[in-house]
């Protein structure tokens, strides 16, 4: 507003011919220039708050997803209500040969992230992509080799192998023993009483010669 007043005074000054009028306008011009010079600059804080509101609020880690695979791709499905309404640049996925991370910015005032490290097998960074669908983001990881994946990550594979080792052993009686030990450790009092009873009865039968000792 002050700048507009100054411009108008300058126009009047350019057209003024009488000394007294010119003096008054000159004084007003100097006064306006001084006021403009002394105006406070916008606070950086205000700009920061505006930027913050445009980028969204706090960040939420995504834990729920579904996945399947074809010969060429591993597909990860992440449900996010309203994600299709965002600008495409707000949905970003960065791929490496053995990982990817997803960032969805400013969806309903929040940012969403998901990271997968140590993928089970290598993927092609150039061939991988993401698709935005209604209430869903689909991450497409292109397999480097067309082979079946048993799970998504190396950690999942190791966990499955440990679980399998409890039940799978070359000695059948040892395998049964491992299963009983696991059931006993994880079971409630009733389960423990049942296992104890079965164990005592089994030992009694062995002593009586009802069943061979090596079973």
C-alpha positions as YAML, in Angstrom:
chain: A
units: angstrom
residues:
- id: 1
  name: UNK
  ca: [0.00, 0.00, 0.00]
- id: 2
  name: UNK
  ca: [2.80, 2.41, 0.88]
- id: 3
  name: UNK
  ca: [4.51, 1.64, -2.44]
- id: 4
  name: UNK
  ca: [1.35, 2.59, -4.34]
- id: 5
  name: UNK
  ca: [1.09, 5.87, -2.40]
- id: 6
  name: UNK
  ca: [4.71, 6.63, -3.27]
- id: 7
  name: UNK
  ca: [4.13, 6.00, -6.98]
- id: 8
  name: UNK
  ca: [1.14, 8.33, -7.00]
- id: 9
  name: UNK
  ca: [3.10, 11.08, -5.21]
- id: 10
  name: UNK
  ca: [5.86, 10.74, -7.79]
- id: 11
  name: UNK
  ca: [3.34, 11.15, -10.62]
- id: 12
  name: UNK
  ca: [1.90, 14.27, -8.98]
- id: 13
  name: UNK
  ca: [5.37, 15.63, -8.43]
- id: 14
  name: UNK
  ca: [6.24, 15.16, -12.09]
- id: 15
  name: UNK
  ca: [3.20, 17.24, -13.10]
- id: 16
  name: UNK
  ca: [3.43, 19.90, -10.38]
- id: 17
  name: UNK
  ca: [4.62, 23.37, -11.46]
- id: 18
  name: UNK
  ca: [4.11, 25.54, -8.39]
- id: 19
  name: UNK
  ca: [6.98, 25.59, -5.88]
- id: 20
  name: UNK
  ca: [4.79, 25.32, -2.80]
- id: 21
  name: UNK
  ca: [2.99, 22.24, -4.15]
- id: 22
  name: UNK
  ca: [6.29, 20.65, -5.17]
- id: 23
  name: UNK
  ca: [7.73, 21.21, -1.67]
- id: 24
  name: UNK
  ca: [4.74, 19.54, -0.04]
- id: 25
  name: UNK
  ca: [4.93, 16.58, -2.44]
- id: 26
  name: UNK
  ca: [8.69, 16.26, -1.94]
- id: 27
  name: UNK
  ca: [8.23, 16.14, 1.82]
- id: 28
  name: UNK
  ca: [5.52, 13.48, 1.46]
- id: 29
  name: UNK
  ca: [7.73, 11.50, -0.93]
- id: 30
  name: UNK
  ca: [10.62, 11.45, 1.57]
- id: 31
  name: UNK
  ca: [8.27, 10.47, 4.38]
- id: 32
  name: UNK
  ca: [6.88, 7.52, 2.38]
- id: 33
  name: UNK
  ca: [10.34, 6.34, 1.32]
- id: 34
  name: UNK
  ca: [11.44, 6.35, 4.96]
- id: 35
  name: UNK
  ca: [8.40, 4.36, 6.04]
- id: 36
  name: UNK
  ca: [8.98, 1.77, 3.30]
- id: 37
  name: UNK
  ca: [12.65, 1.46, 4.26]
- id: 38
  name: UNK
  ca: [11.79, 0.87, 7.93]
- id: 39
  name: UNK
  ca: [9.15, -1.79, 7.25]
- id: 40
  name: UNK
  ca: [9.97, -5.11, 9.04]
- id: 41
  name: UNK
  ca: [10.99, -8.00, 6.79]
- id: 42
  name: UNK
  ca: [8.80, -11.14, 6.75]
- id: 43
  name: UNK
  ca: [9.83, -13.58, 9.45]
- id: 44
  name: UNK
  ca: [11.50, -16.76, 8.19]
- id: 45
  name: UNK
  ca: [9.45, -18.69, 10.76]
- id: 46
  name: UNK
  ca: [6.22, -17.94, 8.87]
- id: 47
  name: UNK
  ca: [7.64, -19.38, 5.65]
- id: 48
  name: UNK
  ca: [8.80, -22.49, 7.48]
- id: 49
  name: UNK
  ca: [5.35, -23.09, 8.94]
- id: 50
  name: UNK
  ca: [3.76, -22.71, 5.51]
- id: 51
  name: UNK
  ca: [6.18, -25.22, 4.02]
- id: 52
  name: UNK
  ca: [5.55, -27.59, 6.91]
- id: 53
  name: UNK
  ca: [1.81, -27.50, 6.41]
- id: 54
  name: UNK
  ca: [2.21, -28.14, 2.68]
- id: 55
  name: UNK
  ca: [4.47, -31.18, 3.27]
- id: 56
  name: UNK
  ca: [2.13, -32.84, 5.73]
- id: 57
  name: UNK
  ca: [2.51, -33.83, 9.38]
- id: 58
  name: UNK
  ca: [4.22, -36.74, 11.13]
- id: 59
  name: UNK
  ca: [5.46, -39.92, 9.47]
- id: 60
  name: UNK
  ca: [3.71, -43.28, 9.78]
- id: 61
  name: UNK
  ca: [5.52, -46.59, 9.18]
- id: 62
  name: UNK
  ca: [3.53, -49.01, 7.01]
- id: 63
  name: UNK
  ca: [3.51, -52.61, 8.32]
- id: 64
  name: UNK
  ca: [0.57, -54.16, 6.46]
- id: 65
  name: UNK
  ca: [0.92, -55.35, 2.88]
- id: 66
  name: UNK
  ca: [0.14, -58.21, 0.54]
- id: 67
  name: UNK
  ca: [2.31, -59.76, -2.16]
- id: 68
  name: UNK
  ca: [2.33, -62.21, -5.01]
- id: 69
  name: UNK
  ca: [4.56, -62.95, -7.99]
- id: 70
  name: UNK
  ca: [4.65, -63.76, -11.68]
- id: 71
  name: UNK
  ca: [7.57, -65.18, -13.66]
- id: 72
  name: UNK
  ca: [9.08, -61.71, -14.08]
- id: 73
  name: UNK
  ca: [7.85, -59.62, -11.13]
- id: 74
  name: UNK
  ca: [7.38, -59.68, -7.39]
- id: 75
  name: UNK
  ca: [4.37, -57.45, -6.61]
- id: 76
  name: UNK
  ca: [3.79, -55.76, -3.25]
- id: 77
  name: UNK
  ca: [0.33, -54.28, -2.56]
- id: 78
  name: UNK
  ca: [0.05, -51.45, 0.00]
- id: 79
  name: UNK
  ca: [-3.42, -50.15, 0.91]
- id: 80
  name: UNK
  ca: [-3.64, -46.36, 1.45]
- id: 81
  name: UNK
  ca: [-7.04, -44.68, 1.36]
- id: 82
  name: UNK
  ca: [-7.21, -41.79, -1.11]
- id: 83
  name: UNK
  ca: [-3.65, -42.18, -2.44]
- id: 84
  name: UNK
  ca: [-4.91, -41.80, -6.03]
- id: 85
  name: UNK
  ca: [-5.83, -38.16, -5.28]
- id: 86
  name: UNK
  ca: [-2.20, -37.17, -4.61]
- id: 87
  name: UNK
  ca: [0.11, -35.67, -7.26]
- id: 88
  name: UNK
  ca: [2.23, -38.47, -8.76]
- id: 89
  name: UNK
  ca: [5.45, -36.92, -7.41]
- id: 90
  name: UNK
  ca: [4.17, -37.41, -3.84]
- id: 91
  name: UNK
  ca: [4.52, -41.20, -4.23]
- id: 92
  name: UNK
  ca: [8.22, -42.09, -4.46]
- id: 93
  name: UNK
  ca: [9.97, -45.47, -4.51]
- id: 94
  name: UNK
  ca: [13.75, -45.90, -4.47]
- id: 95
  name: UNK
  ca: [15.11, -49.27, -5.60]
- id: 96
  name: UNK
  ca: [18.48, -50.95, -5.12]
- id: 97
  name: UNK
  ca: [19.43, -54.46, -6.22]
- id: 98
  name: UNK
  ca: [18.38, -55.95, -2.87]
- id: 99
  name: UNK
  ca: [16.00, -53.36, -1.34]
- id: 100
  name: UNK
  ca: [13.37, -50.70, -1.89]
- id: 101
  name: UNK
  ca: [11.79, -47.95, 0.17]
- id: 102
  name: UNK
  ca: [8.46, -46.22, -0.38]
- id: 103
  name: UNK
  ca: [7.60, -42.66, 0.67]
- id: 104
  name: UNK
  ca: [4.08, -41.23, 0.33]
- id: 105
  name: UNK
  ca: [4.01, -37.52, 1.17]
- id: 106
  name: UNK
  ca: [1.15, -35.52, 2.65]
- id: 107
  name: UNK
  ca: [-1.67, -38.06, 2.47]
- id: 108
  name: UNK
  ca: [-4.42, -36.73, 4.74]
- id: 109
  name: UNK
  ca: [-1.82, -34.66, 6.61]
- id: 110
  name: UNK
  ca: [0.60, -37.56, 7.18]
- id: 111
  name: UNK
  ca: [3.65, -39.06, 5.47]
- id: 112
  name: UNK
  ca: [3.85, -42.84, 5.04]
- id: 113
  name: UNK
  ca: [7.02, -44.95, 4.67]
- id: 114
  name: UNK
  ca: [7.84, -48.59, 4.07]
- id: 115
  name: UNK
  ca: [11.30, -50.17, 3.73]
- id: 116
  name: UNK
  ca: [12.29, -53.65, 2.58]
- id: 117
  name: UNK
  ca: [15.97, -54.55, 3.05]
- id: 118
  name: UNK
  ca: [17.75, -57.81, 2.15]
- id: 119
  name: UNK
  ca: [15.29, -58.95, -0.51]
- id: 120
  name: UNK
  ca: [15.48, -62.70, -1.04]
- id: 121
  name: UNK
  ca: [16.98, -62.38, -4.53]
- id: 122
  name: UNK
  ca: [18.39, -59.50, -6.63]
- id: 123
  name: UNK
  ca: [16.05, -57.27, -8.65]
- id: 124
  name: UNK
  ca: [16.54, -55.04, -11.69]
- id: 125
  name: UNK
  ca: [16.51, -51.39, -10.56]
- id: 126
  name: UNK
  ca: [15.75, -50.11, -14.08]
- id: 127
  name: UNK
  ca: [12.92, -52.59, -14.65]
- id: 128
  name: UNK
  ca: [11.20, -51.96, -11.29]
- id: 129
  name: UNK
  ca: [8.46, -49.37, -10.84]
- id: 130
  name: UNK
  ca: [5.38, -48.35, -8.88]
- id: 131
  name: UNK
  ca: [1.75, -47.92, -9.90]
- id: 132
  name: UNK
  ca: [-0.87, -45.79, -8.14]
- id: 133
  name: UNK
  ca: [-4.30, -47.40, -8.04]
- id: 134
  name: UNK
  ca: [-7.53, -46.58, -6.18]
- id: 135
  name: UNK
  ca: [-6.67, -46.67, -2.44]
- id: 136
  name: UNK
  ca: [-3.51, -48.66, -3.21]
- id: 137
  name: UNK
  ca: [0.14, -48.43, -4.24]
- id: 138
  name: UNK
  ca: [1.52, -51.37, -6.23]
- id: 139
  name: UNK
  ca: [5.31, -51.80, -6.10]
- id: 140
  name: UNK
  ca: [6.64, -53.90, -9.00]
- id: 141
  name: UNK
  ca: [10.10, -55.44, -8.37]
- id: 142
  name: UNK
  ca: [11.47, -56.95, -11.59]
- id: 143
  name: UNK
  ca: [13.28, -60.22, -10.96]
- id: 144
  name: UNK
  ca: [16.80, -60.48, -12.34]
- id: 145
  name: UNK
  ca: [16.20, -64.19, -12.90]
- id: 146
  name: UNK
  ca: [12.84, -65.77, -13.67]
- id: 147
  name: UNK
  ca: [12.56, -68.05, -10.65]
- id: 148
  name: UNK
  ca: [10.07, -68.56, -7.85]
- id: 149
  name: UNK
  ca: [10.56, -66.69, -4.56]
- id: 150
  name: UNK
  ca: [9.54, -68.59, -1.41]
- id: 151
  name: UNK
  ca: [9.31, -65.33, 0.57]
- id: 152
  name: UNK
  ca: [10.21, -61.65, 0.22]
- id: 153
  name: UNK
  ca: [13.32, -61.25, 2.37]
- id: 154
  name: UNK
  ca: [16.35, -63.20, 3.54]
- id: 155
  name: UNK
  ca: [15.22, -62.73, 7.16]
- id: 156
  name: UNK
  ca: [11.88, -64.44, 6.44]
- id: 157
  name: UNK
  ca: [13.71, -67.34, 4.78]
- id: 158
  name: UNK
  ca: [16.03, -67.84, 7.77]
- id: 159
  name: UNK
  ca: [13.06, -67.71, 10.15]
- id: 160
  name: UNK
  ca: [11.21, -70.38, 8.14]
- id: 161
  name: UNK
  ca: [14.29, -72.61, 8.03]
- id: 162
  name: UNK
  ca: [14.68, -72.42, 11.82]
- id: 163
  name: UNK
  ca: [11.01, -73.34, 12.28]
- id: 164
  name: UNK
  ca: [11.37, -76.25, 9.84]
- id: 165
  name: UNK
  ca: [14.51, -77.55, 11.61]
- id: 166
  name: UNK
  ca: [12.48, -78.15, 14.78]
- id: 167
  name: UNK
  ca: [10.23, -80.63, 12.95]
- id: 168
  name: UNK
  ca: [12.56, -81.95, 10.26]
- id: 169
  name: UNK
  ca: [15.36, -84.22, 11.44]
- id: 170
  name: UNK
  ca: [17.01, -87.43, 10.20]
- id: 171
  name: UNK
  ca: [16.08, -89.26, 13.43]
- id: 172
  name: UNK
  ca: [12.26, -89.69, 13.63]
- id: 173
  name: UNK
  ca: [12.24, -90.17, 17.39]
- id: 174
  name: UNK
  ca: [14.34, -87.03, 17.82]
- id: 175
  name: UNK
  ca: [11.89, -85.12, 15.62]
- id: 176
  name: UNK
  ca: [8.97, -86.27, 17.76]
- id: 177
  name: UNK
  ca: [10.91, -85.31, 20.90]
- id: 178
  name: UNK
  ca: [11.55, -81.83, 19.50]
- id: 179
  name: UNK
  ca: [7.85, -81.37, 18.74]
- id: 180
  name: UNK
  ca: [6.89, -82.48, 22.26]
- id: 181
  name: UNK
  ca: [9.47, -80.17, 23.81]
- id: 182
  name: UNK
  ca: [8.16, -77.24, 21.75]
- id: 183
  name: UNK
  ca: [4.54, -78.01, 22.65]
- id: 184
  name: UNK
  ca: [5.51, -78.35, 26.33]
- id: 185
  name: UNK
  ca: [7.43, -75.05, 26.36]
- id: 186
  name: UNK
  ca: [4.65, -73.12, 24.63]
- id: 187
  name: UNK
  ca: [1.65, -74.89, 26.15]
- id: 188
  name: UNK
  ca: [-0.51, -74.01, 29.15]
- id: 189
  name: UNK
  ca: [-0.74, -76.06, 32.36]
- id: 190
  name: UNK
  ca: [-3.33, -78.43, 30.88]
- id: 191
  name: UNK
  ca: [-1.13, -79.11, 27.85]
- id: 192
  name: UNK
  ca: [1.88, -79.79, 30.11]
- id: 193
  name: UNK
  ca: [-0.14, -82.24, 32.26]
- id: 194
  name: UNK
  ca: [-1.34, -84.08, 29.13]
- id: 195
  name: UNK
  ca: [2.21, -84.38, 27.74]
- id: 196
  name: UNK
  ca: [3.57, -85.55, 31.11]
- id: 197
  name: UNK
  ca: [0.83, -88.17, 31.38]
- id: 198
  name: UNK
  ca: [1.47, -89.43, 27.83]
- id: 199
  name: UNK
  ca: [5.21, -89.55, 28.53]
- id: 200
  name: UNK
  ca: [4.76, -91.57, 31.77]
- id: 201
  name: UNK
  ca: [2.38, -94.01, 30.05]
- id: 202
  name: UNK
  ca: [4.83, -94.44, 27.15]
- id: 203
  name: UNK
  ca: [7.70, -95.22, 29.52]
- id: 204
  name: UNK
  ca: [5.57, -97.74, 31.45]
- id: 205
  name: UNK
  ca: [4.71, -99.56, 28.22]
- id: 206
  name: UNK
  ca: [8.39, -99.71, 27.29]
- id: 207
  name: UNK
  ca: [9.27, -101.29, 30.66]
- id: 208
  name: UNK
  ca: [6.46, -103.85, 30.29]
- id: 209
  name: UNK
  ca: [7.73, -104.81, 26.84]
- id: 210
  name: UNK
  ca: [4.53, -103.77, 25.06]
- id: 211
  name: UNK
  ca: [6.54, -101.78, 22.50]
- id: 212
  name: UNK
  ca: [10.15, -102.10, 21.33]
- id: 213
  name: UNK
  ca: [12.67, -100.04, 23.28]
- id: 214
  name: UNK
  ca: [14.17, -98.37, 20.20]
- id: 215
  name: UNK
  ca: [10.96, -96.54, 19.24]
...
